[in-house]
């Protein structure tokens, strides 16, 4: 499949690398490819610059958001929650129309420090905002409830755990579930329409506190039933 | 231990019955004991009236909130989130002073129908409101992330799952963990101070949507790590 991954951070790298490894044709989208490749410093979290990752993944193409999206069958939003609507606007509504739009972003607000709060919640969600802003895209909210490495290698936990899908289009969700299974996910719960993204986005406050209490981000929720 | 359970609904019944079965001396608190016993209709959820449960548990005493709290070593808030501050006020700040106050309530707002939203979240929590309103009580937020029957019989799931404690007083949390273990809980995560109740209370939106998607409330989260 031709897949665009919008965002060059840890999530974008993890998703793009895994999809490319599985044989998909992957283009990573960024605001300014030359500027992205020119950065040589680590990011705020201490992660190495994208150029280092790109050198190790020469088969993945880097392009502008719009150039990445235009040729894709499926688009992954791996940008930050705060940047999401801007990034998707740059990708272009026409370039997203009719396509599966996988939304991994969380509406985290770091303006008051750590842990962040949520800039949309409870009566609305970022997933719904994305679907309203791009009504011709088939938005599927998924993978926003675990860290980047576990998103794409869930079996590294050594035990089955759960991921959730939310979206209005059953066929789009089926395509996403197939990708999730190719990553190793064996317990996918379809929560229902995109409104249910409120539930998964509001998992972040406990996720952040669990990371503090456990001293690691290598954990995930399993719905035992 | 002498334990007061404030609230006569499903949660109060489950907790009171289980604690009594384990040998504790249990007094259930209600606004007006005579009125509670006089009710013969099922509640809004179709649950049988308290009097039916009480007939089957004659060893559990029913008393006013204040009379229940005054003689207790440990007090459990099993009232609804909307009623919590009022109920605890009726129990009496002096009757809660110095005691472990186990808070199970969730800040659910049903005013716009189902699923409910949260009347406090993200930058505050009901657990914190309770601790601020009753600064001499040792508030421990716990068990608000699973249904009443699983709170007290977690092993009925047939598999280990997780519960969380939040609170400022380590000794109070240790007492609560001991009670949880007597119920059968074998994976208790101490999230930290009462501020972390924001995390567990914000689990409710996904809990409610999982109940819809799975068609049952017989499930719980396990933190796989």
Coordinates of N, CA, C and O in Angstrom, one line a residue, chain B residues 49-159:
Chain B
X49 N -34.8 -2.9 45.8 CA -34.7 -1.9 46.8 C -33.7 -2.4 47.9 O -33.5 -3.6 48.1
X50 N -33.1 -1.5 48.7 CA -32.2 -1.8 49.7 C -32.7 -2.8 50.7 O -32.0 -3.7 51.2
X51 N -34.0 -2.6 51.0 CA -34.6 -3.5 52.0 C -34.5 -5.0 51.7 O -34.3 -5.8 52.6
X52 N -34.6 -5.3 50.4 CA -34.4 -6.7 50.0 C -33.0 -7.2 50.3 O -32.8 -8.3 50.9
X53 N -32.0 -6.4 50.0 CA -30.6 -6.7 50.3 C -30.4 -6.8 51.8 O -29.8 -7.7 52.3
X54 N -31.0 -5.9 52.5 CA -30.8 -5.8 54.0 C -31.4 -7.1 54.6 O -30.8 -7.6 55.6
X55 N -32.5 -7.6 54.1 CA -33.1 -8.8 54.7 C -32.2 -10.0 54.6 O -32.1 -10.9 55.4
X56 N -31.4 -10.0 53.5 CA -30.4 -11.1 53.2 C -29.1 -10.8 54.0 O -28.3 -11.7 54.0
X57 N -28.9 -9.7 54.6 CA -27.7 -9.3 55.3 C -28.1 -8.7 56.6 O -27.7 -7.5 56.9
X58 N -28.7 -9.5 57.5 CA -29.2 -8.9 58.8 C -28.1 -8.5 59.7 O -28.4 -7.7 60.6
X59 N -26.9 -9.0 59.5 CA -25.8 -8.6 60.4 C -25.3 -7.2 60.1 O -24.5 -6.7 60.9
X60 N -25.7 -6.6 59.0 CA -25.2 -5.2 58.7 C -26.2 -4.2 59.2 O -27.4 -4.3 58.9
X61 N -25.7 -3.3 60.0 CA -26.6 -2.3 60.6 C -26.8 -1.1 59.6 O -25.9 -0.8 58.9
X62 N -28.0 -0.6 59.6 CA -28.3 0.6 58.8 C -28.5 1.8 59.8 O -29.2 1.7 60.8
X63 N -27.9 2.9 59.5 CA -27.9 4.1 60.4 C -27.8 5.3 59.5 O -27.6 5.3 58.3
X64 N -28.0 6.5 60.2 CA -27.8 7.8 59.5 C -26.3 7.9 59.1 O -25.4 7.2 59.7
X65 N -26.0 8.8 58.1 CA -24.6 9.0 57.7 C -23.7 9.3 58.9 O -22.6 8.7 59.1
X66 N -24.2 10.2 59.8 CA -23.4 10.6 61.0 C -23.3 9.5 62.0 O -22.2 9.2 62.5
X67 N -24.4 8.8 62.2 CA -24.3 7.7 63.2 C -23.4 6.5 62.7 O -22.7 5.9 63.4
X68 N -23.4 6.3 61.4 CA -22.5 5.3 60.8 C -21.0 5.7 60.9 O -20.2 5.0 61.3
X69 N -20.8 7.0 60.6 CA -19.4 7.5 60.6 C -18.8 7.6 62.0 O -17.6 7.3 62.2
X70 N -19.6 8.0 63.0 CA -19.0 8.3 64.3 C -18.3 7.2 64.9 O -17.2 7.3 65.6
X71 N -18.8 5.9 64.7 CA -18.2 4.8 65.4 C -17.2 4.0 64.5 O -16.7 3.0 64.9
X72 N -16.9 4.5 63.3 CA -16.1 3.8 62.4 C -14.6 4.1 62.5 O -14.3 5.2 62.9
X73 N -13.8 3.1 62.2 CA -12.4 3.3 62.1 C -12.0 3.8 60.7 O -11.0 4.4 60.5
X74 N -12.8 3.3 59.8 CA -12.6 3.6 58.3 C -13.9 3.8 57.7 O -14.9 3.1 58.0
X75 N -14.0 4.8 56.8 CA -15.3 5.2 56.2 C -15.1 5.0 54.7 O -14.1 5.4 54.1
X76 N -16.1 4.4 54.1 CA -16.1 4.2 52.6 C -17.2 5.1 52.0 O -18.4 5.0 52.4
X77 N -16.8 6.0 51.1 CA -17.8 6.8 50.3 C -18.3 6.0 49.1 O -17.6 5.9 48.1
X78 N -19.5 5.4 49.2 CA -20.1 4.7 48.1 C -21.3 5.4 47.6 O -22.2 4.8 47.0
X79 N -21.3 6.7 47.8 CA -22.4 7.5 47.3 C -22.1 7.9 45.8 O -21.0 7.7 45.3
X80 N -23.1 8.4 45.1 CA -22.8 8.9 43.8 C -21.9 10.1 43.8 O -21.8 10.8 44.8
X81 N -21.3 10.4 42.7 CA -20.4 11.5 42.7 C -21.1 12.8 42.9 O -20.6 13.7 43.7
X82 N -22.3 13.0 42.4 CA -23.0 14.2 42.5 C -23.4 14.5 44.0 O -23.5 15.6 44.4
X83 N -23.6 13.4 44.7 CA -24.0 13.5 46.1 C -22.9 13.5 47.1 O -23.1 13.8 48.3
X84 N -21.7 13.2 46.7 CA -20.6 12.9 47.6 C -20.3 14.0 48.6 O -20.2 13.7 49.8
X85 N -20.1 15.2 48.2 CA -19.7 16.3 49.2 C -20.9 16.5 50.2 O -20.6 16.7 51.4
X86 N -22.1 16.4 49.7 CA -23.2 16.6 50.6 C -23.3 15.4 51.6 O -23.5 15.6 52.8
X87 N -23.1 14.2 51.1 CA -23.2 13.0 52.0 C -22.1 13.1 53.0 O -22.3 12.8 54.2
X88 N -20.9 13.4 52.6 CA -19.8 13.5 53.6 C -20.0 14.6 54.6 O -19.6 14.5 55.7
X89 N -20.6 15.7 54.1 CA -20.9 16.8 55.1 C -21.9 16.3 56.1 O -21.8 16.6 57.3
X90 N -22.9 15.5 55.7 CA -23.9 14.9 56.6 C -23.2 13.9 57.6 O -23.6 13.8 58.8
X91 N -22.2 13.2 57.0 CA -21.5 12.3 57.9 C -20.7 13.1 59.0 O -20.6 12.6 60.1
X92 N -20.3 14.3 58.6 CA -19.7 15.1 59.6 C -18.2 15.2 59.6 O -17.5 14.1 59.8
X93 N -17.6 16.3 59.4 CA -16.2 16.5 59.3 C -15.5 15.9 60.5 O -14.4 15.3 60.4
X94 N -16.1 16.2 61.7 CA -15.4 15.7 62.9 C -15.4 14.1 63.0 O -14.5 13.5 63.6
X95 N -16.5 13.5 62.4 CA -16.6 12.1 62.4 C -15.6 11.4 61.4 O -15.5 10.2 61.4
X96 N -15.1 12.2 60.5 CA -14.2 11.7 59.5 C -12.7 12.0 59.8 O -11.8 11.4 59.3
X97 N -12.5 12.9 60.8 CA -11.2 13.4 61.1 C -10.3 12.3 61.6 O -10.7 11.5 62.4
X98 N -9.1 12.2 61.0 CA -8.1 11.3 61.4 C -8.3 9.9 60.8 O -7.5 9.0 61.1
X99 N -9.4 9.7 60.1 CA -9.8 8.3 59.6 C -9.4 8.2 58.1 O -9.4 9.1 57.4
X100 N -9.3 6.9 57.8 CA -9.1 6.6 56.3 C -10.5 6.8 55.7 O -11.5 6.2 56.1
X101 N -10.5 7.6 54.6 CA -11.8 7.8 53.9 C -11.6 7.2 52.5 O -10.9 7.8 51.6
X102 N -12.2 6.1 52.2 CA -12.1 5.4 50.9 C -13.1 6.0 50.0 O -14.3 5.9 50.2
X103 N -12.6 6.6 48.9 CA -13.5 7.3 48.0 C -13.6 6.5 46.7 O -12.7 6.4 45.9
X104 N -14.8 6.0 46.4 CA -15.1 5.1 45.2 C -15.9 5.9 44.2 O -16.1 5.4 43.1
X105 N -16.3 7.1 44.5 CA -17.3 7.8 43.7 C -16.7 8.3 42.4 O -15.5 8.6 42.3
X106 N -17.5 8.4 41.3 CA -17.0 9.0 40.1 C -17.9 10.3 39.8 O -19.1 10.3 40.1
X107 N -17.2 11.3 39.3 CA -17.9 12.6 39.1 C -18.8 12.6 37.8 O -18.6 13.4 36.9
X108 N -19.7 11.7 37.8 CA -20.5 11.5 36.5 C -21.7 12.6 36.5 O -22.4 12.8 37.5
X109 N -21.8 13.1 35.3 CA -22.9 14.1 35.1 C -23.8 13.6 34.0 O -23.5 13.5 32.8
X110 N -25.0 13.2 34.5 CA -26.0 12.5 33.6 C -27.0 13.6 33.0 O -27.9 13.2 32.3
X111 N -26.7 14.9 33.2 CA -27.7 15.9 32.8 C -27.9 15.9 31.3 O -29.0 16.4 30.9
X112 N -27.0 15.5 30.5 CA -27.2 15.4 29.1 C -27.4 14.0 28.5 O -27.2 13.8 27.4
X113 N -27.8 13.1 29.4 CA -28.1 11.7 29.0 C -26.9 10.8 29.1 O -26.0 11.1 29.8
X114 N -27.0 9.7 28.3 CA -25.9 8.7 28.4 C -25.1 8.7 27.1 O -25.7 8.8 26.0
X115 N -23.8 8.5 27.1 CA -23.0 8.3 28.3 C -22.8 9.6 29.0 O -22.8 10.7 28.4
X116 N -22.7 9.6 30.4 CA -22.5 10.8 31.1 C -21.1 11.4 30.8 O -20.2 10.7 30.4
X117 N -21.0 12.7 31.1 CA -19.7 13.4 31.1 C -19.2 13.5 32.5 O -19.8 12.9 33.4
X118 N -18.1 14.2 32.7 CA -17.5 14.3 34.1 C -17.7 15.8 34.5 O -17.4 16.7 33.8
X119 N -18.2 16.0 35.8 CA -18.4 17.4 36.2 C -17.1 18.0 36.8 O -17.1 19.2 37.1
X120 N -16.1 17.2 37.0 CA -14.8 17.7 37.3 C -13.8 16.8 36.6 O -14.0 15.6 36.6
X121 N -12.7 17.4 36.1 CA -11.7 16.5 35.4 C -10.5 17.3 35.0 O -10.5 18.6 35.0
X122 N -9.4 16.6 34.7 CA -8.2 17.1 34.0 C -7.4 18.1 34.8 O -6.2 17.9 35.0
X123 N -8.0 19.1 35.4 CA -7.2 20.1 36.2 C -7.6 19.9 37.7 O -7.1 20.7 38.5
X124 N -8.5 19.0 38.0 CA -9.0 18.8 39.3 C -9.7 17.4 39.3 O -9.9 16.8 38.2
X125 N -10.1 16.9 40.4 CA -10.8 15.6 40.5 C -11.7 15.6 41.7 O -11.6 16.4 42.6
X126 N -12.7 14.7 41.7 CA -13.5 14.6 42.8 C -12.7 14.1 44.1 O -13.0 14.6 45.2
X127 N -11.8 13.3 43.9 CA -10.9 12.9 45.0 C -10.3 14.0 45.6 O -10.2 14.1 46.9
X128 N -9.7 15.0 44.8 CA -9.1 16.2 45.4 C -10.1 17.1 46.1 O -9.8 17.7 47.1
X129 N -11.3 17.2 45.5 CA -12.3 18.0 46.1 C -12.7 17.5 47.5 O -12.9 18.2 48.4
X130 N -12.8 16.1 47.6 CA -13.1 15.5 48.9 C -12.0 15.8 49.9 O -12.2 16.2 51.0
X131 N -10.7 15.6 49.4 CA -9.6 15.9 50.3 C -9.5 17.3 50.8 O -9.2 17.6 51.9
X132 N -9.8 18.3 49.9 CA -9.8 19.7 50.2 C -10.9 20.0 51.2 O -10.8 20.8 52.1
X133 N -12.1 19.4 51.0 CA -13.3 19.7 51.8 C -13.1 19.1 53.2 O -13.7 19.6 54.2
X134 N -12.4 18.0 53.3 CA -12.2 17.3 54.6 C -10.7 17.0 54.8 O -10.2 15.9 54.7
X135 N -10.0 18.1 55.1 CA -8.5 18.0 55.2 C -8.0 17.1 56.3 O -6.9 16.7 56.2
X136 N -8.9 16.8 57.3 CA -8.4 16.0 58.4 C -8.6 14.5 58.1 O -8.2 13.6 58.8
X137 N -9.4 14.2 57.0 CA -9.6 12.8 56.6 C -8.4 12.4 55.7 O -7.7 13.2 55.1
X138 N -8.1 11.1 55.8 CA -7.0 10.5 54.9 C -7.7 9.8 53.7 O -8.0 8.7 53.7
X139 N -7.9 10.6 52.7 CA -8.6 10.2 51.5 C -7.8 9.2 50.6 O -6.6 9.6 50.3
X140 N -8.3 8.1 50.3 CA -7.7 7.2 49.3 C -8.7 6.9 48.2 O -9.8 6.4 48.5
X141 N -8.4 7.3 47.0 CA -9.3 7.0 45.9 C -9.0 5.7 45.4 O -7.8 5.3 45.1
X142 N -10.0 4.8 45.2 CA -9.7 3.5 44.7 C -11.0 2.8 44.2 O -12.1 3.3 44.6
X143 N -10.9 1.8 43.4 CA -12.1 1.0 43.0 C -13.1 1.7 42.1 O -14.1 1.1 41.8
X144 N -12.8 2.9 41.7 CA -13.8 3.6 40.8 C -13.6 3.3 39.4 O -14.3 3.9 38.5
X145 N -12.8 2.3 39.1 CA -12.5 1.9 37.7 C -13.1 0.6 37.3 O -12.7 0.0 36.2
X146 N -14.0 0.0 38.1 CA -14.6 -1.3 37.7 C -15.9 -1.4 38.4 O -16.2 -0.7 39.3
X147 N -16.7 -2.4 37.9 CA -18.1 -2.4 38.4 C -18.2 -3.1 39.8 O -17.2 -3.7 40.3
X148 N -19.3 -2.9 40.4 CA -19.4 -3.2 41.9 C -19.1 -4.7 42.2 O -18.4 -5.0 43.1
X149 N -19.6 -5.6 41.3 CA -19.3 -7.0 41.7 C -17.8 -7.3 41.5 O -17.3 -8.1 42.3
X150 N -17.2 -6.7 40.5 CA -15.7 -7.0 40.4 C -14.9 -6.3 41.4 O -13.8 -6.8 41.7
X151 N -15.4 -5.2 42.0 CA -14.6 -4.5 43.0 C -14.3 -5.5 44.2 O -13.2 -5.5 44.7
X152 N -15.3 -6.3 44.5 CA -15.2 -7.2 45.7 C -14.9 -8.6 45.3 O -14.6 -9.4 46.2
X153 N -15.0 -9.0 44.1 CA -14.8 -10.4 43.6 C -14.0 -10.4 42.3 O -14.4 -10.9 41.3
X154 N -12.8 -9.8 42.3 CA -12.0 -9.6 41.1 C -11.7 -10.9 40.5 O -11.5 -11.0 39.2
X155 N -11.5 -12.0 41.3 CA -11.1 -13.3 40.7 C -12.2 -13.9 39.9 O -11.9 -14.8 39.1
X156 N -13.4 -13.3 39.9 CA -14.5 -13.9 39.1 C -14.2 -13.7 37.6 O -14.8 -14.3 36.7
X157 N -13.2 -12.8 37.3 CA -12.8 -12.6 35.9 C -12.0 -13.8 35.4 O -11.8 -14.0 34.2
X158 N -11.4 -14.5 36.3 CA -10.6 -15.7 35.9 C -9.2 -15.4 35.5 O -8.4 -16.2 35.1
X159 N -8.8 -14.1 35.7 CA -7.5 -13.6 35.3 C -7.2 -12.4 36.1 O -8.1 -11.7 36.5

